[in-house]
Short mmCIF file of C-alpha atoms in Angstrom, two decimals:
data_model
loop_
_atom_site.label_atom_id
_atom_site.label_comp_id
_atom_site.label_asym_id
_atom_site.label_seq_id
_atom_site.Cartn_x
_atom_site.Cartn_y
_atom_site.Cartn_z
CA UNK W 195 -92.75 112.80 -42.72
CA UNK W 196 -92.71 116.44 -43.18
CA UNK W 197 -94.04 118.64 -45.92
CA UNK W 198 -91.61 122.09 -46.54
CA UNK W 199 -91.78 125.45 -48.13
CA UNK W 200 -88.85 127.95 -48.47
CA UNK W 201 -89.15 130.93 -47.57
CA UNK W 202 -89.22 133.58 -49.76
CA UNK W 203 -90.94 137.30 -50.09
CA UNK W 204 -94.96 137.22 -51.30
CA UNK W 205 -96.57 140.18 -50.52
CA UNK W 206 -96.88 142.68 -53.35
CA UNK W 207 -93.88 145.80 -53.80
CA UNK W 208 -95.19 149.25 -55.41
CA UNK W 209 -99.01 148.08 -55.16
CA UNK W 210 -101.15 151.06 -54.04
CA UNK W 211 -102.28 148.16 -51.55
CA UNK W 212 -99.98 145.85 -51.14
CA UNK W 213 -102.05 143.36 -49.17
CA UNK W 214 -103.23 141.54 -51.71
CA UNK W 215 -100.06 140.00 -52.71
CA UNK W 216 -97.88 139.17 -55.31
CA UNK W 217 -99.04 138.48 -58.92
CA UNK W 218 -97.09 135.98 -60.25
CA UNK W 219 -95.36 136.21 -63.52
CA UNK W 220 -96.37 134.29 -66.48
CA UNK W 221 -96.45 130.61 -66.79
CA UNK W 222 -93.16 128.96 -66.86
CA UNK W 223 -91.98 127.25 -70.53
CA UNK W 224 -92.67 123.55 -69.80
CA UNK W 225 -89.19 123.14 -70.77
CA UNK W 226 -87.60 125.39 -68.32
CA UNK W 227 -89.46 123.73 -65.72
CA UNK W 228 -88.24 120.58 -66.74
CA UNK W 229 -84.56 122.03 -66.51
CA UNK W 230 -85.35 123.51 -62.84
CA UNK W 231 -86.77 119.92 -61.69
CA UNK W 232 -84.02 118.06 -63.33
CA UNK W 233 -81.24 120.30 -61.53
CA UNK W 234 -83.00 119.93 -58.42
CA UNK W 235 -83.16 116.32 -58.21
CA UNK W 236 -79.70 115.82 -59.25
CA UNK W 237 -78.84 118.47 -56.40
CA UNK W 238 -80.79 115.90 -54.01
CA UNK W 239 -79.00 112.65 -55.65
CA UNK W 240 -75.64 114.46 -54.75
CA UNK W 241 -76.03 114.28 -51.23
CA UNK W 242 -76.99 110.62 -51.45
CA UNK W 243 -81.68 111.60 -51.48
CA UNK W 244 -83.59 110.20 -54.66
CA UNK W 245 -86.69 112.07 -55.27
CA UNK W 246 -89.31 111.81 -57.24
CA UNK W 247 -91.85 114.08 -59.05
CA UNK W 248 -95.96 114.75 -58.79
CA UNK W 249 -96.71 117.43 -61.48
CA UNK W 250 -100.14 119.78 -60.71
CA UNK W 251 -102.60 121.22 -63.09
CA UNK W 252 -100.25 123.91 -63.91
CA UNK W 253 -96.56 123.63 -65.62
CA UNK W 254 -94.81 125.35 -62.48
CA UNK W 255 -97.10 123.58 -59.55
CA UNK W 256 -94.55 120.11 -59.41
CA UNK W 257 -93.37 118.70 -55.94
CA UNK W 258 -90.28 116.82 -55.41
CA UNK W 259 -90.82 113.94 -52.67
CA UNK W 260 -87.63 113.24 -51.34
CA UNK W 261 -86.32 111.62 -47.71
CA UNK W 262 -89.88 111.37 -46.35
CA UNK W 263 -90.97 114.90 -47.02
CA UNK W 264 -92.14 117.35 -50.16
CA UNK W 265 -90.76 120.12 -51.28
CA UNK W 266 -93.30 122.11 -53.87
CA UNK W 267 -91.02 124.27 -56.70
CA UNK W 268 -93.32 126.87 -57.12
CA UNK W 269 -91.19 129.62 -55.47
CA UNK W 270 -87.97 128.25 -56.84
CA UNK W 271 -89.32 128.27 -60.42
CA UNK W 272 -90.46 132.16 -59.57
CA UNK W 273 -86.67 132.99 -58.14
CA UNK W 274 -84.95 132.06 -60.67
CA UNK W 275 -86.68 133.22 -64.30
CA UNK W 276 -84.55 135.45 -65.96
CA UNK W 277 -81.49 134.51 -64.28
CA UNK W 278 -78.63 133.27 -66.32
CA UNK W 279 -78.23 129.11 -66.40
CA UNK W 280 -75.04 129.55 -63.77
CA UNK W 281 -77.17 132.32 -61.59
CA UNK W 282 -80.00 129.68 -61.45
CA UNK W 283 -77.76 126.48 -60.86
CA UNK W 284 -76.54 128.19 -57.66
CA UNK W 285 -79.51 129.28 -57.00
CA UNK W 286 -81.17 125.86 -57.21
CA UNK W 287 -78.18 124.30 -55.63
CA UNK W 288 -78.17 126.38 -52.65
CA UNK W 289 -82.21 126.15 -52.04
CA UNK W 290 -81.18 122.30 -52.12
CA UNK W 291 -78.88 122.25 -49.81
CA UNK W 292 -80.68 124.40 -46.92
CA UNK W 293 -83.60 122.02 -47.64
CA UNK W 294 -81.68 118.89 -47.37
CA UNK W 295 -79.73 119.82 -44.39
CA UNK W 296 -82.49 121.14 -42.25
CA UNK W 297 -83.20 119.54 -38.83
CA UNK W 298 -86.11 117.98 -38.06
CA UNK W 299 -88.60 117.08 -35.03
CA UNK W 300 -86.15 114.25 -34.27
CA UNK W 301 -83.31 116.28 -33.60
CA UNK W 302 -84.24 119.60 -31.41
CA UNK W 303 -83.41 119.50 -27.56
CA UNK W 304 -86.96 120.39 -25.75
CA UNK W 305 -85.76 124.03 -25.22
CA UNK W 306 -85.34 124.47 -29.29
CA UNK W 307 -88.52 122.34 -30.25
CA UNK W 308 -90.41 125.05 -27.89
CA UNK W 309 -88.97 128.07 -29.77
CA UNK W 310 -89.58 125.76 -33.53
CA UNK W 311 -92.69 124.70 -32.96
CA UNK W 312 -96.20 126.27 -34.30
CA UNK W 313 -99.71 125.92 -35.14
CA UNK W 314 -100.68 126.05 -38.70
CA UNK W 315 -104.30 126.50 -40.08
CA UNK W 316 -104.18 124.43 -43.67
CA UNK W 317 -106.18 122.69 -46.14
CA UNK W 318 -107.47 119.08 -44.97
CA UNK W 319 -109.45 119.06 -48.86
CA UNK W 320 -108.74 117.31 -52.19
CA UNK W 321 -105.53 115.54 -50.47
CA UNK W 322 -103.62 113.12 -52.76
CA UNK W 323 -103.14 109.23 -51.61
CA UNK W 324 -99.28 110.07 -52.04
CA UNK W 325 -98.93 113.28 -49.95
CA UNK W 326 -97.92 112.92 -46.25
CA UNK W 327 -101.54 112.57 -44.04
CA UNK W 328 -102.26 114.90 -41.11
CA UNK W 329 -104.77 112.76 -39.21
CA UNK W 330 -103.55 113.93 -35.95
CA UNK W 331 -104.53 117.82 -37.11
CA UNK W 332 -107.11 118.98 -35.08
CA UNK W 333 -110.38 120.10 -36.19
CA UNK W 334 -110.68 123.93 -36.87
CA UNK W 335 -113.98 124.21 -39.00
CA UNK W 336 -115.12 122.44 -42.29
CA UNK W 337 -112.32 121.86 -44.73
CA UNK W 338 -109.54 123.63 -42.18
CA UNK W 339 -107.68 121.89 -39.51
CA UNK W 340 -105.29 122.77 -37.36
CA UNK W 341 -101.60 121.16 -38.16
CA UNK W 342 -98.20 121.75 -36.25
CA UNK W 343 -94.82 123.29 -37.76
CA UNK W 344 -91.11 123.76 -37.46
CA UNK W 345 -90.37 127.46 -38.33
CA UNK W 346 -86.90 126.78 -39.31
CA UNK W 347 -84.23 129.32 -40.79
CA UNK W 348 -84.70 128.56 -44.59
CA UNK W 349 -87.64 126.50 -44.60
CA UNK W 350 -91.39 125.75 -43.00
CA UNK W 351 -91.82 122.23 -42.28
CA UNK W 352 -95.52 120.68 -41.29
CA UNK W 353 -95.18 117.96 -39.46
CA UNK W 354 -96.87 114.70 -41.17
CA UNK W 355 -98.98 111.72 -38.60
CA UNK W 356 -95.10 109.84 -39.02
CA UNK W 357 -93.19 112.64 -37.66
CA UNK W 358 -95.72 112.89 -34.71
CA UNK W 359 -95.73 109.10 -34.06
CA UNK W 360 -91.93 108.22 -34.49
CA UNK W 361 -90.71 111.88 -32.52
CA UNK W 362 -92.73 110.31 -29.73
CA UNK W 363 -93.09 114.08 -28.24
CA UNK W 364 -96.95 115.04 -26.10
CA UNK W 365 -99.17 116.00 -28.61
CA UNK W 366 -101.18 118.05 -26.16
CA UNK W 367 -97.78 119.55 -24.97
CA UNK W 368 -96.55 120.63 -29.31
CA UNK W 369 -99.81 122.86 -29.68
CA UNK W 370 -99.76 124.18 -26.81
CA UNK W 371 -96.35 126.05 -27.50
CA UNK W 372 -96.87 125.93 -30.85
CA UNK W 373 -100.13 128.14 -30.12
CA UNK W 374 -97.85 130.72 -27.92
CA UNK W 375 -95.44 130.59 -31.01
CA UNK W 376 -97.88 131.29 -33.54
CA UNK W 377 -99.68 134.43 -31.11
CA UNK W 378 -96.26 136.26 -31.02
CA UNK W 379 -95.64 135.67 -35.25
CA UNK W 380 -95.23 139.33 -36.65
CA UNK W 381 -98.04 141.31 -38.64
CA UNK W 382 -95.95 143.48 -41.50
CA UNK W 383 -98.99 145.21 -42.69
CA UNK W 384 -102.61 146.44 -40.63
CA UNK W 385 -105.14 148.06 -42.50
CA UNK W 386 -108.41 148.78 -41.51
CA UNK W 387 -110.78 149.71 -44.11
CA UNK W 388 -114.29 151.88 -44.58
CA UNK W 389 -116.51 148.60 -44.07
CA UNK W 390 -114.61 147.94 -40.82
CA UNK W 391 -112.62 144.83 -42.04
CA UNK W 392 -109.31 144.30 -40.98
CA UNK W 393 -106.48 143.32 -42.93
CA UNK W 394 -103.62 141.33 -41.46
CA UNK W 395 -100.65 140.57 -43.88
CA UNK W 396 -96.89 139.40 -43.65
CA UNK W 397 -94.07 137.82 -44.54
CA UNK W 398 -94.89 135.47 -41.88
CA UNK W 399 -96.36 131.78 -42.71
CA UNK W 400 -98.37 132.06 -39.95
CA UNK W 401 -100.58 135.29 -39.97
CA UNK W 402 -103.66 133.55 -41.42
CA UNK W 403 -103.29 130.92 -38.50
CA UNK W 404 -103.55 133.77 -35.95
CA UNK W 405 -107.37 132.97 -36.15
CA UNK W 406 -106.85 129.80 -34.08
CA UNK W 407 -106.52 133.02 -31.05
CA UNK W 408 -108.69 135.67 -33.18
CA UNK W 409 -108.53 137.49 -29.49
CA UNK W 410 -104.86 138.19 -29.49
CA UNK W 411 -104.61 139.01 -33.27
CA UNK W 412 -107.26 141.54 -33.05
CA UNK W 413 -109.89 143.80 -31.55
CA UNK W 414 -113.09 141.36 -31.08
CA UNK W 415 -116.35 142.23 -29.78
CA UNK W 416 -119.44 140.54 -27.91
CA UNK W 417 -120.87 139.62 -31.20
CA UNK W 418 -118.77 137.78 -32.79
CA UNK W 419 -116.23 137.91 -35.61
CA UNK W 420 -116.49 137.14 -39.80
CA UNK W 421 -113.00 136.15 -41.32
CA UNK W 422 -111.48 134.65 -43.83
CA UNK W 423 -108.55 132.64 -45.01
CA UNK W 424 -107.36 132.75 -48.26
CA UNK W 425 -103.96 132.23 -47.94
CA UNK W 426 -100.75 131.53 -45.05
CA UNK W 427 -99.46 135.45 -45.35
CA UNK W 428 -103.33 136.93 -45.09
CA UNK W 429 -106.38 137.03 -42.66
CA UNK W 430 -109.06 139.35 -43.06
CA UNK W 431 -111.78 139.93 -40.48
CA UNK W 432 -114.98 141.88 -39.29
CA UNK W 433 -115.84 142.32 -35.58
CA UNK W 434 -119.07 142.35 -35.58
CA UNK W 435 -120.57 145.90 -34.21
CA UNK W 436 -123.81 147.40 -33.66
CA UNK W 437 -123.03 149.05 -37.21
CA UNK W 438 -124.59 147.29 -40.14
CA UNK W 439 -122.29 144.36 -41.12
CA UNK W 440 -123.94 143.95 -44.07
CA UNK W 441 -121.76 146.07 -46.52
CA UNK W 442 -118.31 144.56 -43.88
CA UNK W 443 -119.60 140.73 -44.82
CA UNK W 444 -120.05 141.47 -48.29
CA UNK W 445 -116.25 142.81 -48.74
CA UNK W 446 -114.34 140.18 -46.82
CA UNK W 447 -115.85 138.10 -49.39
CA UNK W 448 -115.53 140.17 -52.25
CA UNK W 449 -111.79 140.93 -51.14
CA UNK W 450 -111.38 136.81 -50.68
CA UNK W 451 -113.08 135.86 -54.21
CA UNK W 452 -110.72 138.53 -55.70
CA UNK W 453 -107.34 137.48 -53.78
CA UNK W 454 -107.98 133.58 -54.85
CA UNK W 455 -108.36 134.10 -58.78
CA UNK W 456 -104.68 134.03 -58.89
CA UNK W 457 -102.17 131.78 -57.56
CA UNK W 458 -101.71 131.94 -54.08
CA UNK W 459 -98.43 131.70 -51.97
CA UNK W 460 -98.51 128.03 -50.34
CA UNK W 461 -101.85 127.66 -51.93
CA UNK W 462 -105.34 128.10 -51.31
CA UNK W 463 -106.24 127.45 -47.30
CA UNK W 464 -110.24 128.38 -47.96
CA UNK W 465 -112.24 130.66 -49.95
CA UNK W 466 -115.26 130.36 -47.47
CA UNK W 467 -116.12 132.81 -44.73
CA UNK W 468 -115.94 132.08 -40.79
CA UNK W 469 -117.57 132.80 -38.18
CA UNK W 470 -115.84 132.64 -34.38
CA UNK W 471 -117.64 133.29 -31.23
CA UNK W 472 -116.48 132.25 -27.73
CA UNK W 473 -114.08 129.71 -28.68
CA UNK W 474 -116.18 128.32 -31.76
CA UNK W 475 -116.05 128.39 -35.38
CA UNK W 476 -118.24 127.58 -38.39
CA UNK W 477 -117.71 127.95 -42.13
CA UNK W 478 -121.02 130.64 -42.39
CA UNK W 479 -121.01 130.50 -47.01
CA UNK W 480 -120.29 128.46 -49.49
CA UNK W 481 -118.57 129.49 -53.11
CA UNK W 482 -119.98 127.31 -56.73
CA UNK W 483 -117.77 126.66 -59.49
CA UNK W 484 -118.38 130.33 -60.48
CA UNK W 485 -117.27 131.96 -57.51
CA UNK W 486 -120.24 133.16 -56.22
CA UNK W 487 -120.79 133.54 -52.45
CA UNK W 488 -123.64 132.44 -50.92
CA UNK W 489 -124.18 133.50 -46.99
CA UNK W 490 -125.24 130.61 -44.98
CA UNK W 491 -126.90 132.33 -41.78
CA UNK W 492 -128.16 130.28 -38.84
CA UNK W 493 -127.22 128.75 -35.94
CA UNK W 494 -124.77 130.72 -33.82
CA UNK W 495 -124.23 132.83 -37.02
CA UNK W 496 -127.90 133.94 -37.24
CA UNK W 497 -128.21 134.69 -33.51
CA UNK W 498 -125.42 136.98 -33.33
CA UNK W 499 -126.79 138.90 -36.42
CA UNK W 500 -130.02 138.82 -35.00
CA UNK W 501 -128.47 140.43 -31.87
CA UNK W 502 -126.61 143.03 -33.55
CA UNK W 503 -130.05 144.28 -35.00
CA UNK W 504 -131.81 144.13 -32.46
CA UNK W 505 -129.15 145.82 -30.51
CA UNK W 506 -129.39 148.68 -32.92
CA UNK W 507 -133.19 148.96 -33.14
CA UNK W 508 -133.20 149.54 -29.61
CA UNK W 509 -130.56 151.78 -29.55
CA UNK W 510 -132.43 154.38 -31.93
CA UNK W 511 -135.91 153.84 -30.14
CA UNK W 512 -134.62 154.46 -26.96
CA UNK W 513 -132.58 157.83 -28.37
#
């Protein structure tokens, strides 16, 4: 009923800009991984929850589905190479047990499930048959919708269609706090660069969902804003200005195609480009096999570009 992630550190430490995350180290021996799933399930099995395993394309993408939810490894495989087998059974046994003992929607008075709660942007593409389904997600803008969360102490659970329909909690009632929730997540790092894109990062799971309210995460303007999603921790964004956004479109995407080569804390949520104005949003490019960007400009898109020059042609006429 619930999909979780630990939590754990991502963004980047000693990196001249350390916005653009973590690289991970290299590929985990298949037979370590095999060790670090086997000691996990048996750490389930001891408190009475089989499991069972869905390996990815890589060795260290594999996700234990245990007691209704999943729990992906990636960040436990990360946290404990290079410690000793003892370091890394405690480890493992520990990351087990916050897991297995977390509460869920079922068991929060109202007064904690409104302090829990919060909007998520993720993924609705290339879902498995066997993963939890978010059909109650709401629709945010092709290939992104908009799921609900507990942010608990160890973990972040996402809250599957069976967790909304057995909780039996107002659906209408859940995003609305968990909207308020998600507004007041921290921002650990604010850059803005040359081009004029901003660059929100944190340890939070939540900063790339501050776009459902790109008004309270940043300064907007009449035009419009470009932004992207490549990952939970990240969102990167242009206000549109009466300054050429030509050379700010170009590096959100550029920054986006180069963030998404490697592999991404919680995984990938887009590698498109957005555009939000008054309350609505549209995936404005689309990305081939080779990772080229192509700008798709009309509709609301076109018209506020078309403003914005227009805007500035007048402006220099009329000085």
């Amino acid at each position: 009923m619930f999909a979780s992630e630990h939590r754990g550190v991502h963004l980047a430490e000693g990196d001249s800009v350390g916005w653009f995350g973590r690289r991970p180290k290299a590929a985990q021996p298949v037979d370590r991984v095999e060790w670090v799933v086997a000691t996990a399930r048996q750490a389930f099995a001891q408190r009475g929850v089989e499991s069972t395993i869905e390996h990815g394309p890589a060795p260290e993408d594999v996700t234990l589905f245990a007691d209704g939810r999943r729990f992906p490894l990636y960040n436990l495989l990360v946290k404990t190479d290079g410690l000793t087998l003892s370091e890394a059974e405690k480890m493992i046994d520990a990351h087990v047990r916050s897991l297995a003992h977390e509460p869920s929607i079922f068991d929060p008075t109202p007064d904690e499930l409104r302090s829990m709660i919060r909007t998520r942007l993720i993924s609705n593409q290339n879902m498995r048959p066997d993963e939890p389904s978010f059909d109650y997600a709401r629709p945010f803008a092709d290939g992104v919708v908009v799921a609900l969360c507990l942010d608990l102490p160890e973990t972040v659970q996402t809250i599957s269609d069976a967790g909304i329909a057995t909780a039996g909690w107002d659906l209408d009632e859940l995003y609305r706090w968990g909207q308020e929730n998600t507004d007041r997540e921290s921002v650990d790092e604010r850059d803005v660069l040359e081009t004029g894109v901003h660059v929100l990062a944190g340890e939070s799971f939540f900063v790339a969902s501050k776009a459902t309210n790109l008004p309270r995460a940043l300064p907007v303007t009449e035009f419009g804003t470009v932004f992207a999603l490549p990952h939970r921790h990240m969102l990167l964004a242009l206000p549109l200005s009466r300054r050429d956004p030509v050379d700010g479109i170009h590096h959100v995407a550029a920054i986006t195609q180069r963030i998404v080569r490697d592999p991404l804390p919680g995984g990938l949520i887009s590698r498109d480009l957005f555009f939000a104005r008054d309350g609505l949003v549209s995936r404005v490019s689309e990305t081939d096999a080779e990772g080229t960007v192509s700008l798709l400009v009309d509709g609301p898109f076109q018209a506020a570009l078309e403003e914005v020059v227009e805007g500035d042609s007048s402006d220099g006429v009329g000085g």
